PDB file of C-alpha atoms in Angstrom:
ATOM      1  CA  UNK A 148     -11.632  28.248 -22.569  1.00  0.00           C
ATOM      2  CA  UNK A 149     -11.254  30.495 -25.608  1.00  0.00           C
ATOM      3  CA  UNK A 150      -9.467  27.990 -27.835  1.00  0.00           C
ATOM      4  CA  UNK A 151     -11.670  26.514 -30.540  1.00  0.00           C
ATOM      5  CA  UNK A 152     -10.632  23.295 -32.264  1.00  0.00           C
ATOM      6  CA  UNK A 153     -11.239  23.402 -36.022  1.00  0.00           C
ATOM      7  CA  UNK A 154     -10.277  19.824 -36.681  1.00  0.00           C
ATOM      8  CA  UNK A 155     -13.766  18.923 -37.942  1.00  0.00           C
ATOM      9  CA  UNK A 156     -13.562  21.717 -40.525  1.00  0.00           C
ATOM     10  CA  UNK A 157     -10.143  20.541 -41.736  1.00  0.00           C
ATOM     11  CA  UNK A 158     -11.337  16.943 -41.895  1.00  0.00           C
ATOM     12  CA  UNK A 159     -14.325  18.027 -44.007  1.00  0.00           C
ATOM     13  CA  UNK A 160     -12.104  20.122 -46.273  1.00  0.00           C
ATOM     14  CA  UNK A 161      -9.738  17.176 -46.808  1.00  0.00           C
ATOM     15  CA  UNK A 162     -12.695  14.773 -47.120  1.00  0.00           C
ATOM     16  CA  UNK A 163     -11.190  12.525 -44.522  1.00  0.00           C
ATOM     17  CA  UNK A 164     -12.935  10.541 -41.805  1.00  0.00           C
ATOM     18  CA  UNK A 165     -11.864  10.940 -38.173  1.00  0.00           C
ATOM     19  CA  UNK A 166     -11.457   7.170 -37.945  1.00  0.00           C
ATOM     20  CA  UNK A 167      -8.932   7.164 -40.806  1.00  0.00           C
ATOM     21  CA  UNK A 168      -7.026  10.120 -39.367  1.00  0.00           C
ATOM     22  CA  UNK A 169      -6.825   8.414 -35.970  1.00  0.00           C
ATOM     23  CA  UNK A 170      -5.435   5.282 -37.610  1.00  0.00           C
ATOM     24  CA  UNK A 171      -2.940   7.283 -39.675  1.00  0.00           C
ATOM     25  CA  UNK A 172      -1.527   9.293 -36.780  1.00  0.00           C
ATOM     26  CA  UNK A 173      -1.627   6.436 -34.276  1.00  0.00           C
ATOM     27  CA  UNK A 174      -4.032   7.687 -31.613  1.00  0.00           C
ATOM     28  CA  UNK A 175      -7.309   6.144 -30.534  1.00  0.00           C
ATOM     29  CA  UNK A 176     -10.618   7.264 -32.026  1.00  0.00           C
ATOM     30  CA  UNK A 177     -11.758   8.102 -28.503  1.00  0.00           C
ATOM     31  CA  UNK A 178      -8.829  10.471 -27.975  1.00  0.00           C
ATOM     32  CA  UNK A 179      -9.318  12.070 -31.391  1.00  0.00           C
ATOM     33  CA  UNK A 180     -12.997  12.544 -30.578  1.00  0.00           C
ATOM     34  CA  UNK A 181     -12.020  14.254 -27.290  1.00  0.00           C
ATOM     35  CA  UNK A 182      -9.645  16.507 -29.219  1.00  0.00           C
ATOM     36  CA  UNK A 183     -12.315  17.374 -31.839  1.00  0.00           C
ATOM     37  CA  UNK A 184     -14.736  18.375 -29.092  1.00  0.00           C
ATOM     38  CA  UNK A 185     -12.000  20.290 -27.180  1.00  0.00           C
ATOM     39  CA  UNK A 186     -12.497  18.113 -24.109  1.00  0.00           C
ATOM     40  CA  UNK A 187      -8.783  17.719 -23.499  1.00  0.00           C
ATOM     41  CA  UNK A 188      -6.347  19.675 -21.341  1.00  0.00           C
ATOM     42  CA  UNK A 189      -3.625  19.754 -23.946  1.00  0.00           C
ATOM     43  CA  UNK A 190      -2.270  18.553 -27.254  1.00  0.00           C
ATOM     44  CA  UNK A 191       1.226  17.123 -27.639  1.00  0.00           C
ATOM     45  CA  UNK A 192       3.416  18.747 -30.294  1.00  0.00           C
ATOM     46  CA  UNK A 193       3.919  15.210 -31.569  1.00  0.00           C
ATOM     47  CA  UNK A 194       0.147  14.802 -32.139  1.00  0.00           C
ATOM     48  CA  UNK A 195      -0.143  18.267 -33.666  1.00  0.00           C
ATOM     49  CA  UNK A 196       2.767  17.518 -35.975  1.00  0.00           C
ATOM     50  CA  UNK A 197       1.174  14.239 -37.108  1.00  0.00           C
ATOM     51  CA  UNK A 198      -2.230  15.864 -37.741  1.00  0.00           C
ATOM     52  CA  UNK A 199      -0.703  18.791 -39.668  1.00  0.00           C
ATOM     53  CA  UNK A 200       1.424  16.397 -41.718  1.00  0.00           C
ATOM     54  CA  UNK A 201      -1.583  14.200 -42.512  1.00  0.00           C
ATOM     55  CA  UNK A 202      -4.036  17.028 -43.284  1.00  0.00           C
ATOM     56  CA  UNK A 203      -1.336  19.191 -44.908  1.00  0.00           C
ATOM     57  CA  UNK A 204      -2.209  22.229 -42.861  1.00  0.00           C
ATOM     58  CA  UNK A 205      -0.779  24.572 -40.218  1.00  0.00           C
ATOM     59  CA  UNK A 206      -1.464  24.408 -36.452  1.00  0.00           C
ATOM     60  CA  UNK A 207      -3.350  27.677 -36.851  1.00  0.00           C
ATOM     61  CA  UNK A 208      -5.763  25.930 -39.211  1.00  0.00           C
ATOM     62  CA  UNK A 209      -6.661  23.523 -36.427  1.00  0.00           C
ATOM     63  CA  UNK A 210      -6.770  25.845 -33.427  1.00  0.00           C
ATOM     64  CA  UNK A 211      -8.330  29.274 -33.119  1.00  0.00           C
ATOM     65  CA  UNK A 212      -8.219  31.728 -30.241  1.00  0.00           C
ATOM     66  CA  UNK A 213     -11.430  33.655 -29.592  1.00  0.00           C
ATOM     67  CA  UNK A 214     -11.166  36.492 -27.088  1.00  0.00           C
ATOM     68  CA  UNK A 215     -14.258  36.007 -24.905  1.00  0.00           C
ATOM     69  CA  UNK A 216     -14.923  36.819 -21.255  1.00  0.00           C
ATOM     70  CA  UNK A 217     -15.095  33.737 -18.932  1.00  0.00           C
TER      71      UNK A 217
ATOM     72  CA  UNK B  99      13.878  -7.699 -13.035  1.00  0.00           C
ATOM     73  CA  UNK B 100      10.559  -5.894 -12.559  1.00  0.00           C
ATOM     74  CA  UNK B 101       9.133  -5.066  -9.129  1.00  0.00           C
ATOM     75  CA  UNK B 102       6.271  -7.532  -9.711  1.00  0.00           C
ATOM     76  CA  UNK B 103       8.696 -10.328 -10.610  1.00  0.00           C
ATOM     77  CA  UNK B 104      10.846  -9.613  -7.539  1.00  0.00           C
ATOM     78  CA  UNK B 105       7.745  -9.567  -5.335  1.00  0.00           C
ATOM     79  CA  UNK B 106       6.580 -12.869  -6.876  1.00  0.00           C
ATOM     80  CA  UNK B 107       9.954 -14.390  -5.999  1.00  0.00           C
ATOM     81  CA  UNK B 108      10.080 -13.014  -2.450  1.00  0.00           C
ATOM     82  CA  UNK B 109       6.463 -13.468  -1.354  1.00  0.00           C
ATOM     83  CA  UNK B 110       6.494 -17.270  -0.872  1.00  0.00           C
ATOM     84  CA  UNK B 111       9.518 -16.906   1.428  1.00  0.00           C
ATOM     85  CA  UNK B 112       7.828 -14.216   3.512  1.00  0.00           C
ATOM     86  CA  UNK B 113       4.642 -16.301   3.644  1.00  0.00           C
ATOM     87  CA  UNK B 114       6.676 -19.349   4.717  1.00  0.00           C
ATOM     88  CA  UNK B 115       8.299 -17.247   7.471  1.00  0.00           C
ATOM     89  CA  UNK B 116       4.821 -16.094   8.530  1.00  0.00           C
ATOM     90  CA  UNK B 117       3.553 -19.693   8.745  1.00  0.00           C
ATOM     91  CA  UNK B 118       6.700 -20.717  10.625  1.00  0.00           C
ATOM     92  CA  UNK B 119       6.256 -17.801  13.041  1.00  0.00           C
ATOM     93  CA  UNK B 120       2.589 -18.762  13.649  1.00  0.00           C
ATOM     94  CA  UNK B 121       3.587 -22.375  14.293  1.00  0.00           C
ATOM     95  CA  UNK B 122       6.345 -21.269  16.696  1.00  0.00           C
ATOM     96  CA  UNK B 123       4.043 -18.881  18.582  1.00  0.00           C
ATOM     97  CA  UNK B 124       1.251 -21.460  18.880  1.00  0.00           C
ATOM     98  CA  UNK B 125       3.658 -24.222  19.894  1.00  0.00           C
ATOM     99  CA  UNK B 126       5.303 -21.951  22.478  1.00  0.00           C
ATOM    100  CA  UNK B 127       1.893 -21.135  23.973  1.00  0.00           C
ATOM    101  CA  UNK B 128       0.976 -24.834  23.931  1.00  0.00           C
ATOM    102  CA  UNK B 129       4.283 -25.991  25.460  1.00  0.00           C
ATOM    103  CA  UNK B 130       4.195 -23.292  28.151  1.00  0.00           C
ATOM    104  CA  UNK B 131       0.520 -24.094  28.757  1.00  0.00           C
ATOM    105  CA  UNK B 132       1.284 -27.776  29.228  1.00  0.00           C
ATOM    106  CA  UNK B 133       4.248 -26.970  31.482  1.00  0.00           C
ATOM    107  CA  UNK B 134       2.118 -24.502  33.455  1.00  0.00           C
ATOM    108  CA  UNK B 135      -0.703 -27.025  33.837  1.00  0.00           C
ATOM    109  CA  UNK B 136       1.755 -29.660  35.023  1.00  0.00           C
ATOM    110  CA  UNK B 137       3.226 -27.185  37.503  1.00  0.00           C
ATOM    111  CA  UNK B 138      -0.236 -26.262  38.825  1.00  0.00           C
ATOM    112  CA  UNK B 139      -1.138 -29.960  39.082  1.00  0.00           C
ATOM    113  CA  UNK B 140       2.051 -30.665  41.045  1.00  0.00           C
ATOM    114  CA  UNK B 141       1.313 -27.737  43.371  1.00  0.00           C
ATOM    115  CA  UNK B 142      -2.264 -28.957  43.859  1.00  0.00           C
ATOM    116  CA  UNK B 143      -1.018 -32.470  44.642  1.00  0.00           C
ATOM    117  CA  UNK B 144       1.441 -30.962  47.116  1.00  0.00           C
ATOM    118  CA  UNK B 145      -1.550 -29.534  48.911  1.00  0.00           C
ATOM    119  CA  UNK B 146      -1.413 -25.915  47.712  1.00  0.00           C
ATOM    120  CA  UNK B 147      -4.750 -24.118  47.514  1.00  0.00           C
ATOM    121  CA  UNK B 148      -5.061 -22.953  43.895  1.00  0.00           C
ATOM    122  CA  UNK B 149      -7.981 -20.685  43.200  1.00  0.00           C
ATOM    123  CA  UNK B 150      -9.534 -20.167  39.781  1.00  0.00           C
ATOM    124  CA  UNK B 151      -7.882 -16.730  39.723  1.00  0.00           C
ATOM    125  CA  UNK B 152      -4.411 -18.279  40.084  1.00  0.00           C
ATOM    126  CA  UNK B 153      -5.081 -20.571  37.127  1.00  0.00           C
ATOM    127  CA  UNK B 154      -6.491 -17.690  35.113  1.00  0.00           C
ATOM    128  CA  UNK B 155      -3.397 -15.611  35.952  1.00  0.00           C
ATOM    129  CA  UNK B 156      -1.176 -18.419  34.722  1.00  0.00           C
ATOM    130  CA  UNK B 157      -3.135 -18.625  31.456  1.00  0.00           C
ATOM    131  CA  UNK B 158      -3.114 -14.838  30.950  1.00  0.00           C
ATOM    132  CA  UNK B 159       0.626 -14.620  31.563  1.00  0.00           C
ATOM    133  CA  UNK B 160       1.144 -17.234  28.788  1.00  0.00           C
ATOM    134  CA  UNK B 161      -0.856 -15.087  26.344  1.00  0.00           C
ATOM    135  CA  UNK B 162       0.879 -11.946  27.568  1.00  0.00           C
ATOM    136  CA  UNK B 163       4.349 -13.383  26.998  1.00  0.00           C
ATOM    137  CA  UNK B 164       3.342 -14.357  23.456  1.00  0.00           C
ATOM    138  CA  UNK B 165       1.839 -10.929  22.627  1.00  0.00           C
ATOM    139  CA  UNK B 166       5.027  -9.333  21.181  1.00  0.00           C
ATOM    140  CA  UNK B 167       5.632 -12.378  18.985  1.00  0.00           C
ATOM    141  CA  UNK B 168       1.997 -12.218  17.773  1.00  0.00           C
ATOM    142  CA  UNK B 169       2.380  -8.510  16.929  1.00  0.00           C
ATOM    143  CA  UNK B 170       5.652  -9.191  15.115  1.00  0.00           C
ATOM    144  CA  UNK B 171       4.027 -12.055  13.209  1.00  0.00           C
ATOM    145  CA  UNK B 172       1.274  -9.698  12.068  1.00  0.00           C
ATOM    146  CA  UNK B 173       4.022  -7.481  10.574  1.00  0.00           C
ATOM    147  CA  UNK B 174       5.064 -10.450   8.443  1.00  0.00           C
ATOM    148  CA  UNK B 175       1.439 -10.953   7.385  1.00  0.00           C
ATOM    149  CA  UNK B 176       1.158  -7.314   6.260  1.00  0.00           C
ATOM    150  CA  UNK B 177       4.543  -7.563   4.534  1.00  0.00           C
ATOM    151  CA  UNK B 178       3.425 -10.569   2.508  1.00  0.00           C
ATOM    152  CA  UNK B 179       0.156  -8.759   1.672  1.00  0.00           C
ATOM    153  CA  UNK B 180       2.246  -5.803   0.469  1.00  0.00           C
ATOM    154  CA  UNK B 181       4.322  -8.099  -1.728  1.00  0.00           C
ATOM    155  CA  UNK B 182       1.068  -9.614  -3.035  1.00  0.00           C
ATOM    156  CA  UNK B 183      -0.086  -6.146  -4.112  1.00  0.00           C
ATOM    157  CA  UNK B 184       3.249  -5.502  -5.833  1.00  0.00           C
ATOM    158  CA  UNK B 185       2.924  -8.867  -7.548  1.00  0.00           C
ATOM    159  CA  UNK B 186      -0.481  -7.844  -8.926  1.00  0.00           C
ATOM    160  CA  UNK B 187       1.034  -4.612 -10.218  1.00  0.00           C
ATOM    161  CA  UNK B 188      -0.666  -2.347  -7.661  1.00  0.00           C
ATOM    162  CA  UNK B 189       2.600  -0.503  -6.999  1.00  0.00           C
ATOM    163  CA  UNK B 190       0.993   2.922  -7.479  1.00  0.00           C
ATOM    164  CA  UNK B 191      -2.201   2.369  -5.459  1.00  0.00           C
ATOM    165  CA  UNK B 192      -2.534   4.445  -2.277  1.00  0.00           C
ATOM    166  CA  UNK B 193      -3.922   1.354  -0.494  1.00  0.00           C
ATOM    167  CA  UNK B 194      -0.579  -0.386  -1.139  1.00  0.00           C
ATOM    168  CA  UNK B 195       1.242   2.368   0.755  1.00  0.00           C
ATOM    169  CA  UNK B 196      -1.177   1.789   3.662  1.00  0.00           C
ATOM    170  CA  UNK B 197       0.162  -1.747   4.017  1.00  0.00           C
ATOM    171  CA  UNK B 198       3.658  -0.328   4.656  1.00  0.00           C
ATOM    172  CA  UNK B 199       2.008   1.770   7.366  1.00  0.00           C
ATOM    173  CA  UNK B 200       0.494  -1.424   8.823  1.00  0.00           C
ATOM    174  CA  UNK B 201       3.936  -3.113   8.895  1.00  0.00           C
ATOM    175  CA  UNK B 202       5.300  -0.040  10.703  1.00  0.00           C
ATOM    176  CA  UNK B 203       2.416  -0.075  13.182  1.00  0.00           C
ATOM    177  CA  UNK B 204       2.894  -3.779  13.884  1.00  0.00           C
ATOM    178  CA  UNK B 205       6.621  -3.212  14.575  1.00  0.00           C
ATOM    179  CA  UNK B 206       5.827  -0.226  16.805  1.00  0.00           C
ATOM    180  CA  UNK B 207       3.241  -2.252  18.740  1.00  0.00           C
ATOM    181  CA  UNK B 208       5.750  -5.056  19.164  1.00  0.00           C
ATOM    182  CA  UNK B 209       8.197  -2.544  20.598  1.00  0.00           C
ATOM    183  CA  UNK B 210       5.620  -0.995  22.969  1.00  0.00           C
ATOM    184  CA  UNK B 211       4.514  -4.447  24.118  1.00  0.00           C
ATOM    185  CA  UNK B 212       8.109  -5.556  24.783  1.00  0.00           C
ATOM    186  CA  UNK B 213       9.170  -2.287  26.410  1.00  0.00           C
ATOM    187  CA  UNK B 214       6.264  -1.502  28.693  1.00  0.00           C
ATOM    188  CA  UNK B 215       2.999  -3.416  28.320  1.00  0.00           C
ATOM    189  CA  UNK B 216       4.220  -6.985  28.924  1.00  0.00           C
ATOM    190  CA  UNK B 217       6.554  -6.144  31.862  1.00  0.00           C
ATOM    191  CA  UNK B 218       3.933  -3.918  33.517  1.00  0.00           C
ATOM    192  CA  UNK B 219       1.020  -6.329  33.079  1.00  0.00           C
ATOM    193  CA  UNK B 220       3.321  -9.124  34.232  1.00  0.00           C
ATOM    194  CA  UNK B 221       3.880  -7.200  37.455  1.00  0.00           C
ATOM    195  CA  UNK B 222       0.152  -6.609  37.844  1.00  0.00           C
ATOM    196  CA  UNK B 223      -0.616 -10.292  37.348  1.00  0.00           C
ATOM    197  CA  UNK B 224       1.972 -11.167  39.990  1.00  0.00           C
ATOM    198  CA  UNK B 225       0.634  -8.423  42.224  1.00  0.00           C
ATOM    199  CA  UNK B 226       4.056  -6.713  42.447  1.00  0.00           C
ATOM    200  CA  UNK B 227       4.632  -3.026  41.713  1.00  0.00           C
ATOM    201  CA  UNK B 228       2.733  -0.619  39.493  1.00  0.00           C
ATOM    202  CA  UNK B 229       4.893   0.010  36.430  1.00  0.00           C
ATOM    203  CA  UNK B 230       7.988  -1.286  34.650  1.00  0.00           C
ATOM    204  CA  UNK B 231       9.885  -0.512  31.476  1.00  0.00           C
ATOM    205  CA  UNK B 232      12.341  -3.075  30.108  1.00  0.00           C
ATOM    206  CA  UNK B 233      14.708  -0.835  28.180  1.00  0.00           C
ATOM    207  CA  UNK B 234      16.445  -3.261  25.840  1.00  0.00           C
ATOM    208  CA  UNK B 235      18.094  -2.754  22.480  1.00  0.00           C
ATOM    209  CA  UNK B 236      15.825  -5.044  20.405  1.00  0.00           C
ATOM    210  CA  UNK B 237      12.464  -3.390  21.179  1.00  0.00           C
ATOM    211  CA  UNK B 238      14.017   0.080  20.840  1.00  0.00           C
ATOM    212  CA  UNK B 239      15.380  -0.812  17.370  1.00  0.00           C
ATOM    213  CA  UNK B 240      12.053  -2.409  16.360  1.00  0.00           C
ATOM    214  CA  UNK B 241      10.179   0.689  17.524  1.00  0.00           C
ATOM    215  CA  UNK B 242      12.543   2.958  15.603  1.00  0.00           C
ATOM    216  CA  UNK B 243      12.123   0.880  12.467  1.00  0.00           C
ATOM    217  CA  UNK B 244       8.347   0.841  12.934  1.00  0.00           C
ATOM    218  CA  UNK B 245       8.126   4.616  13.309  1.00  0.00           C
ATOM    219  CA  UNK B 246      10.448   5.083  10.323  1.00  0.00           C
ATOM    220  CA  UNK B 247       8.206   2.824   8.214  1.00  0.00           C
ATOM    221  CA  UNK B 248       5.121   4.801   9.277  1.00  0.00           C
ATOM    222  CA  UNK B 249       6.801   8.050   8.162  1.00  0.00           C
ATOM    223  CA  UNK B 250       8.001   6.412   4.913  1.00  0.00           C
ATOM    224  CA  UNK B 251       4.486   5.165   4.169  1.00  0.00           C
ATOM    225  CA  UNK B 252       3.058   8.673   4.743  1.00  0.00           C
ATOM    226  CA  UNK B 253       5.636  10.069   2.286  1.00  0.00           C
ATOM    227  CA  UNK B 254       4.891   7.271  -0.143  1.00  0.00           C
ATOM    228  CA  UNK B 255       1.146   7.936   0.174  1.00  0.00           C
ATOM    229  CA  UNK B 256       1.632  11.652  -0.560  1.00  0.00           C
ATOM    230  CA  UNK B 257       3.861  10.819  -3.546  1.00  0.00           C
ATOM    231  CA  UNK B 258       1.289   8.342  -4.866  1.00  0.00           C
ATOM    232  CA  UNK B 259      -1.533  10.878  -4.518  1.00  0.00           C
ATOM    233  CA  UNK B 260       0.552  13.439  -6.445  1.00  0.00           C
ATOM    234  CA  UNK B 261       1.431  10.789  -9.057  1.00  0.00           C
ATOM    235  CA  UNK B 262      -2.250   9.897  -9.439  1.00  0.00           C
ATOM    236  CA  UNK B 263      -3.136  13.583 -10.013  1.00  0.00           C
ATOM    237  CA  UNK B 264      -0.310  13.923 -12.544  1.00  0.00           C
ATOM    238  CA  UNK B 265      -1.399  10.751 -14.334  1.00  0.00           C
ATOM    239  CA  UNK B 266      -4.978  11.997 -14.471  1.00  0.00           C
ATOM    240  CA  UNK B 267      -3.770  15.275 -16.023  1.00  0.00           C
ATOM    241  CA  UNK B 268      -1.433  13.415 -18.360  1.00  0.00           C
ATOM    242  CA  UNK B 269      -4.329  11.231 -19.537  1.00  0.00           C
ATOM    243  CA  UNK B 270      -6.163  14.393 -20.612  1.00  0.00           C
ATOM    244  CA  UNK B 271      -3.386  15.385 -22.974  1.00  0.00           C
ATOM    245  CA  UNK B 272      -3.674  13.733 -26.401  1.00  0.00           C
TER     246      UNK B 272
END
């Protein structure tokens, strides 16, 4: 998988804890942790929208495509 | 009304029918047994020579005649088990679909017993003829329903397996 999740970076930049973000956007800490470590198969637009709204950023700030061979 | 609530409402009735069926089957065997014993006793008193085999034949024919009813009663048992699973909310478990298969099998066995096994074994016990099929509407309909239920349960099982895979994938999307 060549998609890198930059959620940790955005959380650090906004000085926000993952626990608080999870509470704000209404998903479990466990699911947010899975998302931060890119151990999920997908992200709902609804979740992406809530994260972007909360962290005041763009989807591209959270996800990065790196062109690497599998 | 939810499936679980409907199952909760229906299950006691199916269980009561099962108990009633068991009581009827057992009482029929007992009544026929008593009648058979009385008949054998009368024959013995009349001077007939009754071997152990004759008495055993009489007993076996009682059991044989009750076999279709026993198989049909087992269908009720599986049906009430199925409703029990629905009541517990196991609607989407593959093992629940297997119980529908069991109901279908029980109906099919009832049909086979009524159509061929009981008449043929009855002939064997009486020492007359090799094979007999009693082609009647009831066992044919029961067999058809049984086979249909088996096919339905296979379809249901495949759908549940696909649903489980979809759910697993869905759970990995946050």
